[in-house]
Short mmCIF file of N, CA, C and O in Angstrom, two decimals:
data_model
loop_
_atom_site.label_atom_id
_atom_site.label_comp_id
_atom_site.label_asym_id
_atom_site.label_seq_id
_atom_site.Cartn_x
_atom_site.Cartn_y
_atom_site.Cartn_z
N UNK A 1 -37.80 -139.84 231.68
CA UNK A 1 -38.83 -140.51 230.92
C UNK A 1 -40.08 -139.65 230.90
O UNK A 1 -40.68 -139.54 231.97
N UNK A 2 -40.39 -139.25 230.21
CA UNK A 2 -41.49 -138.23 229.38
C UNK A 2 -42.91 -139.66 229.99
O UNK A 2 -42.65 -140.86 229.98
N UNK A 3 -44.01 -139.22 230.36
CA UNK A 3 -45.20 -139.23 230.60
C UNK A 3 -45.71 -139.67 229.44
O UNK A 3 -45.07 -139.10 228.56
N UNK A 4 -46.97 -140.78 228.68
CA UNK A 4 -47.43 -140.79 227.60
C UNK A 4 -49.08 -140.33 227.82
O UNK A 4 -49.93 -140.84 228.54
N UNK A 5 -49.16 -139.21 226.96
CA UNK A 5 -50.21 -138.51 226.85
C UNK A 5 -51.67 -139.55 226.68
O UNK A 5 -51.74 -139.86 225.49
N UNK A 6 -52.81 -140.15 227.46
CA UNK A 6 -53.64 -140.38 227.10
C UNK A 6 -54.88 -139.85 226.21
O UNK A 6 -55.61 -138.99 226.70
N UNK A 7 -55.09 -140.27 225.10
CA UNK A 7 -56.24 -139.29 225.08
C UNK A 7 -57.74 -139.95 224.74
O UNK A 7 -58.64 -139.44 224.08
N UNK A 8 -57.71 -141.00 225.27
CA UNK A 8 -58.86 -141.56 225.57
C UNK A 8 -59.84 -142.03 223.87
O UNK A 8 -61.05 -142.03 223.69
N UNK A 9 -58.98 -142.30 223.13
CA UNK A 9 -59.88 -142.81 221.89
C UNK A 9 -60.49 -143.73 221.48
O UNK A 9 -61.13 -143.66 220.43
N UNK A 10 -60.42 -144.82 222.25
CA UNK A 10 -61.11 -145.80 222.30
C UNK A 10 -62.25 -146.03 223.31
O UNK A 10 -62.87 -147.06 223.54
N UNK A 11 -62.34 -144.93 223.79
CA UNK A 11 -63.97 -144.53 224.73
C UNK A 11 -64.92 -144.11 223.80
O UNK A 11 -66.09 -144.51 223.80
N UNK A 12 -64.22 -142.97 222.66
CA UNK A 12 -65.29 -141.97 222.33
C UNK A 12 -65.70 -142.78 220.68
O UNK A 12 -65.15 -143.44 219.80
N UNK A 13 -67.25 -142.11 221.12
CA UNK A 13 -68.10 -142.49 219.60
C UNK A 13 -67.49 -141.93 218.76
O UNK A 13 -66.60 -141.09 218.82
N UNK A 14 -68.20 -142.64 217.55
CA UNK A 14 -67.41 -141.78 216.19
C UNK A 14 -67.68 -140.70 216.19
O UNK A 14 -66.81 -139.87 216.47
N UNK A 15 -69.20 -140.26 215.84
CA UNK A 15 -69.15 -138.86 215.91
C UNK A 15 -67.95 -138.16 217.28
O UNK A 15 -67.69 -137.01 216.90
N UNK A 16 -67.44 -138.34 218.19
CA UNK A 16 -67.40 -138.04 219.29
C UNK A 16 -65.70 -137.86 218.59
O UNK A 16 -65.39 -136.67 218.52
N UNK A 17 -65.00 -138.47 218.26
CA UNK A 17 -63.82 -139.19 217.65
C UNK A 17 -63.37 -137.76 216.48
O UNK A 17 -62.40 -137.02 216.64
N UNK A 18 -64.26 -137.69 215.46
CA UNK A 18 -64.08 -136.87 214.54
C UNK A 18 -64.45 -135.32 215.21
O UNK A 18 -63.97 -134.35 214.62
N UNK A 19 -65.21 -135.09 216.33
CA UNK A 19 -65.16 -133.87 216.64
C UNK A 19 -63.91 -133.76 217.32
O UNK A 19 -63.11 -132.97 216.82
N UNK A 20 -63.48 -134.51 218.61
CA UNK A 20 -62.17 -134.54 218.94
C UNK A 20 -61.21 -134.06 218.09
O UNK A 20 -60.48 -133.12 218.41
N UNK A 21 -61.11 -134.83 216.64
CA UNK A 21 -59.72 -134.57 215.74
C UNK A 21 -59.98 -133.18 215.16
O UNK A 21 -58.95 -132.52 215.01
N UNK A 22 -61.01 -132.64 214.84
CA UNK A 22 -61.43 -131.17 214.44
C UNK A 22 -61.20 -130.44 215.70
O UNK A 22 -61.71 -129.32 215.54
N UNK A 23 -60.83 -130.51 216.54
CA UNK A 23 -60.74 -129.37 217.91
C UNK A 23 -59.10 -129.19 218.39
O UNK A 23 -58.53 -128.24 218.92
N UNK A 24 -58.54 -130.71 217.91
CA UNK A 24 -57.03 -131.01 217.75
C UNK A 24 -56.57 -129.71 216.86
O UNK A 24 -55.96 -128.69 217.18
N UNK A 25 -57.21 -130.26 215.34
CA UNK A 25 -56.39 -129.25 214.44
C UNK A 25 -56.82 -127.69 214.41
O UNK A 25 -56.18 -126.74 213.96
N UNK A 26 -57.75 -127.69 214.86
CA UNK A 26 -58.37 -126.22 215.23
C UNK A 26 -57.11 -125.34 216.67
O UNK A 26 -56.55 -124.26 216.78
N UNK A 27 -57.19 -126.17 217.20
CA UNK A 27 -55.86 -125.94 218.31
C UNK A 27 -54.88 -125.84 218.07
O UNK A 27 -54.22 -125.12 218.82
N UNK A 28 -54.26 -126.42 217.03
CA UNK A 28 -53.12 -126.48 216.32
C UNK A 28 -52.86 -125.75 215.75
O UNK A 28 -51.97 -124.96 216.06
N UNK A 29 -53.48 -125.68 214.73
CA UNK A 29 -53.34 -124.64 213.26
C UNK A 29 -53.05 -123.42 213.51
O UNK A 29 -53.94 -122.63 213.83
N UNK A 30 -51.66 -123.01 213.41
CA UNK A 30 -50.63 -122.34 213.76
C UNK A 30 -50.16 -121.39 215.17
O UNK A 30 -49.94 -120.19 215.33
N UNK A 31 -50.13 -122.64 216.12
CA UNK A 31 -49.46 -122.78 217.34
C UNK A 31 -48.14 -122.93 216.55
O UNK A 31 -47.81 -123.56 215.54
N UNK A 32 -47.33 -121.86 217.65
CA UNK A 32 -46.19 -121.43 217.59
C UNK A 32 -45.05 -122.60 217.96
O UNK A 32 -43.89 -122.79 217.59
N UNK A 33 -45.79 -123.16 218.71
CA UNK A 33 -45.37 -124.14 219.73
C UNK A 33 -44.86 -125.90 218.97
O UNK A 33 -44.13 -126.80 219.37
N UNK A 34 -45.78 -125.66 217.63
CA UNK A 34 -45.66 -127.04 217.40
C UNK A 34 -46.11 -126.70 215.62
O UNK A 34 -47.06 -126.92 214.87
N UNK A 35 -44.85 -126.07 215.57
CA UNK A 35 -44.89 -125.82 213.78
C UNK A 35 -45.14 -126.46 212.98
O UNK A 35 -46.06 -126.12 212.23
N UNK A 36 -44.35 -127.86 212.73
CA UNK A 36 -44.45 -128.91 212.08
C UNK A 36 -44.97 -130.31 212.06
O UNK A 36 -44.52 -131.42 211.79
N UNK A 37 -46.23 -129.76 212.50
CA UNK A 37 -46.77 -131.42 213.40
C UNK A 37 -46.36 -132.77 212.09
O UNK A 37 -46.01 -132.67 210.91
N UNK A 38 -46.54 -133.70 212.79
CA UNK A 38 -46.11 -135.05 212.02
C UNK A 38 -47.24 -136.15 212.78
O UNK A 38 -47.05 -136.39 213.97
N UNK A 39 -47.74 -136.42 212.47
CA UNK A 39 -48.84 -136.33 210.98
C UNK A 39 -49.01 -134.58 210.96
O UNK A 39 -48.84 -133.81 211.91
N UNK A 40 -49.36 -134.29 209.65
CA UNK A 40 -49.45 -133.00 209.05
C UNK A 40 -51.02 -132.91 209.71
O UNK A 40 -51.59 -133.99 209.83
N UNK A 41 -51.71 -131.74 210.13
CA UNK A 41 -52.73 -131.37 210.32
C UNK A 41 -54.24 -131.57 208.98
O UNK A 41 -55.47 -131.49 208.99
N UNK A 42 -53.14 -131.85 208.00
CA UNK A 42 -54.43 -131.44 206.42
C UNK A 42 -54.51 -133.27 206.43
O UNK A 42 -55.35 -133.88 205.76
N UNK A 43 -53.43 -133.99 207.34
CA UNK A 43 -53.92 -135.79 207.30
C UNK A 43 -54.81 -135.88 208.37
O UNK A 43 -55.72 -136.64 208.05
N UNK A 44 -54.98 -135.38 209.65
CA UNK A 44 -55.81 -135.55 210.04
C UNK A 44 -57.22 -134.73 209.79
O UNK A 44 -58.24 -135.02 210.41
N UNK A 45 -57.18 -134.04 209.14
CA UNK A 45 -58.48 -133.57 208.87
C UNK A 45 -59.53 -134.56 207.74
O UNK A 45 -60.75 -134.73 207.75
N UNK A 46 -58.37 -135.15 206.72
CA UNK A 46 -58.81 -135.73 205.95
C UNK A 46 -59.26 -137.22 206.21
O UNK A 46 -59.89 -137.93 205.42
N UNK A 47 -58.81 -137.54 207.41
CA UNK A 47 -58.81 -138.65 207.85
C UNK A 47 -60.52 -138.77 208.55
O UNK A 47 -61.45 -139.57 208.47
N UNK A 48 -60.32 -137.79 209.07
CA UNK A 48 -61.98 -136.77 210.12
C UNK A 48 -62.87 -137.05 209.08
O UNK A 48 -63.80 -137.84 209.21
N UNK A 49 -62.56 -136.25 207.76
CA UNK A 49 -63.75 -136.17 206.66
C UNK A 49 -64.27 -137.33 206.16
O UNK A 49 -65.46 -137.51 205.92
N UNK A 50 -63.34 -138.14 206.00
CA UNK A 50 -63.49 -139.61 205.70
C UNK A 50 -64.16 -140.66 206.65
O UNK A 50 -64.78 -141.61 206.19
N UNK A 51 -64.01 -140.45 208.05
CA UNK A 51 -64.37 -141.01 208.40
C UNK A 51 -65.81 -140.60 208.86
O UNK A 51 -66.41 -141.47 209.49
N UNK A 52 -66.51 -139.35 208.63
CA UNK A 52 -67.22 -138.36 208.74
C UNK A 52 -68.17 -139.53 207.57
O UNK A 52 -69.02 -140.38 207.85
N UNK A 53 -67.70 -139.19 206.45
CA UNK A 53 -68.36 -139.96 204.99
C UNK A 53 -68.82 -141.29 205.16
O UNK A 53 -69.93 -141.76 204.92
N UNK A 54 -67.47 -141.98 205.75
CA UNK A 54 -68.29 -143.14 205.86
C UNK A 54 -68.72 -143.39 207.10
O UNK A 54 -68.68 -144.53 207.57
N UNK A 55 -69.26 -142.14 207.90
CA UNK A 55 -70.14 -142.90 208.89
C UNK A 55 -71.57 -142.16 208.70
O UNK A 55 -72.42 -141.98 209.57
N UNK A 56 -71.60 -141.90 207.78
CA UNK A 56 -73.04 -140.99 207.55
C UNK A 56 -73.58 -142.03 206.86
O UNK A 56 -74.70 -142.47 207.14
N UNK A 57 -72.81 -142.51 205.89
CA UNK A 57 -73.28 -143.52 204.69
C UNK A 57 -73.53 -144.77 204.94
O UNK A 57 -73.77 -145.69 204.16
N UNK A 58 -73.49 -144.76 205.78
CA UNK A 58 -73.45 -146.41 207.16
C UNK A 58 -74.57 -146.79 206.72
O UNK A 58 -75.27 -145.98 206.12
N UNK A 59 -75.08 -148.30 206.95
CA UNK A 59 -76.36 -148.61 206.33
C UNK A 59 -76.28 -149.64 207.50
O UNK A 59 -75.07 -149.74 207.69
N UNK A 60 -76.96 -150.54 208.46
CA UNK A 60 -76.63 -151.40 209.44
C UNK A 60 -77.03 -152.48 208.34
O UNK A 60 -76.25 -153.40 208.12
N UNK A 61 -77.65 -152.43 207.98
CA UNK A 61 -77.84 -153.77 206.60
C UNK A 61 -76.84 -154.10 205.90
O UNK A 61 -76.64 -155.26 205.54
N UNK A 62 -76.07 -153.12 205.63
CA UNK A 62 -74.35 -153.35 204.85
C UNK A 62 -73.42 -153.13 205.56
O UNK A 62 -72.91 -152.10 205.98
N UNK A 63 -73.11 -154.62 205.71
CA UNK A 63 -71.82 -155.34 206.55
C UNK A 63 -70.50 -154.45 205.76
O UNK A 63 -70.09 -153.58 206.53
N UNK A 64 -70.04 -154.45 204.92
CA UNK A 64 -69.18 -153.78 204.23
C UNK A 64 -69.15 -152.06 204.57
O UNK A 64 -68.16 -151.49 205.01
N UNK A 65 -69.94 -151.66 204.39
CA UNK A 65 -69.77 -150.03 205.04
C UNK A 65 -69.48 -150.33 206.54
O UNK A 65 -68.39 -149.87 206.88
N UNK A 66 -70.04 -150.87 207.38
CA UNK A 66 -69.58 -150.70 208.64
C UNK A 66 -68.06 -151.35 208.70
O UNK A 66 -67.30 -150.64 209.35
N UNK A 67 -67.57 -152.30 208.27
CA UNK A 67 -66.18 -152.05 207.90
C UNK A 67 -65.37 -151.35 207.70
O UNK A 67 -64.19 -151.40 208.04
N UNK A 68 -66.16 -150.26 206.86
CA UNK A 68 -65.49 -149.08 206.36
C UNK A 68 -64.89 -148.09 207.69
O UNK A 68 -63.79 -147.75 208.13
N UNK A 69 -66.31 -147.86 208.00
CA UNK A 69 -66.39 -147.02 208.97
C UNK A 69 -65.14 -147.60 210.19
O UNK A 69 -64.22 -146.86 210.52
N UNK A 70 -65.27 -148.80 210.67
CA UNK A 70 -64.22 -149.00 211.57
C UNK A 70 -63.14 -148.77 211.15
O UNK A 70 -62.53 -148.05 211.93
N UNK A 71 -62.16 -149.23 209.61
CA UNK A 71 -61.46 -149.20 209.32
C UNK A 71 -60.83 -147.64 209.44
O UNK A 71 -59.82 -147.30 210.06
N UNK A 72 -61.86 -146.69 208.57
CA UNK A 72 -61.80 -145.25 208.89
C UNK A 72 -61.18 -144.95 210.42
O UNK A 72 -60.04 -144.56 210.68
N UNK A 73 -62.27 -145.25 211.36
CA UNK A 73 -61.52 -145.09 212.79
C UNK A 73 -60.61 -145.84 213.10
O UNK A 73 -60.48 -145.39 214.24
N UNK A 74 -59.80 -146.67 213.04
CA UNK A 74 -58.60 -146.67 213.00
C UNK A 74 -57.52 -145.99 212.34
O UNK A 74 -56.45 -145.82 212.94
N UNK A 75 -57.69 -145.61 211.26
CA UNK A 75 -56.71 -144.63 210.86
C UNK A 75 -56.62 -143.56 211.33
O UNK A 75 -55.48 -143.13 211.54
N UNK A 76 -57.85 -142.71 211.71
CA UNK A 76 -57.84 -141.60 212.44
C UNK A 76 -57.31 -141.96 213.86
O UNK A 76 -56.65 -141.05 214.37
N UNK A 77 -57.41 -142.79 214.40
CA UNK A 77 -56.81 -142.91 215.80
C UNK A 77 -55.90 -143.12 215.50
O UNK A 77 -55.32 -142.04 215.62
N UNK A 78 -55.04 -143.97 215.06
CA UNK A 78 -53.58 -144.00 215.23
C UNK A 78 -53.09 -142.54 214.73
O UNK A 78 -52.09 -142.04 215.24
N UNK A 79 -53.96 -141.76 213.58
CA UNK A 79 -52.94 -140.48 213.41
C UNK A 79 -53.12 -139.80 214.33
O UNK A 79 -52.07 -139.18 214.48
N UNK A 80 -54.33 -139.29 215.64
CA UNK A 80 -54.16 -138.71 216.34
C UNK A 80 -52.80 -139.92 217.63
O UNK A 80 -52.05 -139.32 218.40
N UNK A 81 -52.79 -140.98 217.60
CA UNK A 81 -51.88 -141.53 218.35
C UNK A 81 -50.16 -140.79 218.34
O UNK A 81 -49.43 -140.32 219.20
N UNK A 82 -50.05 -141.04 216.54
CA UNK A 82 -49.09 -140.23 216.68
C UNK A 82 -48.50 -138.70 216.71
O UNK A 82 -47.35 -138.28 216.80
N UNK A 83 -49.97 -137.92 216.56
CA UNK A 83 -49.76 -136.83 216.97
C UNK A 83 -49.76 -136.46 218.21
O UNK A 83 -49.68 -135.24 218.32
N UNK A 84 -49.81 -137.08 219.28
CA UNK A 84 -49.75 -136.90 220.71
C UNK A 84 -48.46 -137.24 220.78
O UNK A 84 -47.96 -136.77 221.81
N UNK A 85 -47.42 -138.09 219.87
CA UNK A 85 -46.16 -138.29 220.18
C UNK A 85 -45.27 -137.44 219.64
O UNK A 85 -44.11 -137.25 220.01
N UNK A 86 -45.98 -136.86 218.59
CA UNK A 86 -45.05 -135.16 218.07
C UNK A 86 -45.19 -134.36 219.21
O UNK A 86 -44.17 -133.76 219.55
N UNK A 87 -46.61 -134.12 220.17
CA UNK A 87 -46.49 -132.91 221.29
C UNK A 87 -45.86 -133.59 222.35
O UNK A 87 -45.59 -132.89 223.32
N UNK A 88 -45.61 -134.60 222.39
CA UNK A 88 -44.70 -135.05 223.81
C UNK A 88 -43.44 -134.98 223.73
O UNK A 88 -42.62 -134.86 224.64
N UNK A 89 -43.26 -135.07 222.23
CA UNK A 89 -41.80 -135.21 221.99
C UNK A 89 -41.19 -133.17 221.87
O UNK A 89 -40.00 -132.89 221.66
#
């Protein structure tokens, strides 16, 4: 039974979150080791940018953007979720 990789994403701020996933694919991007990641590296980046967008655009007055923004971080976490299960696997 394989170990499950923590990587602590529900500690870190957003900003904190999207630098994380930029240091992932920066690490990645063409390691020998892990050719074919799943999620693809260009989903989590886009996921980063997005959630990058809507947390700049954040307004605390608009209930609806901060929605956004969470919603954003969830998608990015689960894709880094399952990219910790492509390097374990």
């Amino acid at each position: 039974m394989k170990a499950k990789v923590s990587l602590g994403l529900s500690n870190r701020s957003t900003t904190g979150l999207i630098e994380f996933a930029r240091q992932i694919v920066t690490a990645m991007t063409g390691n020998a080791h892990f050719t074919t990641p799943n999620p693809s590296l260009s989903s989590i980046t886009q996921a980063a940018n997005s959630l990058e967008a809507s947390y700049n655009n954040l307004n605390m007055s608009n209930k609806a953007k901060a929605v956004q923004v969470n919603n954003q971080r969830a998608i990015l976490k689960s894709l880094l979720g399952q990219l910790s299960n492509y390097v374990a696997n």
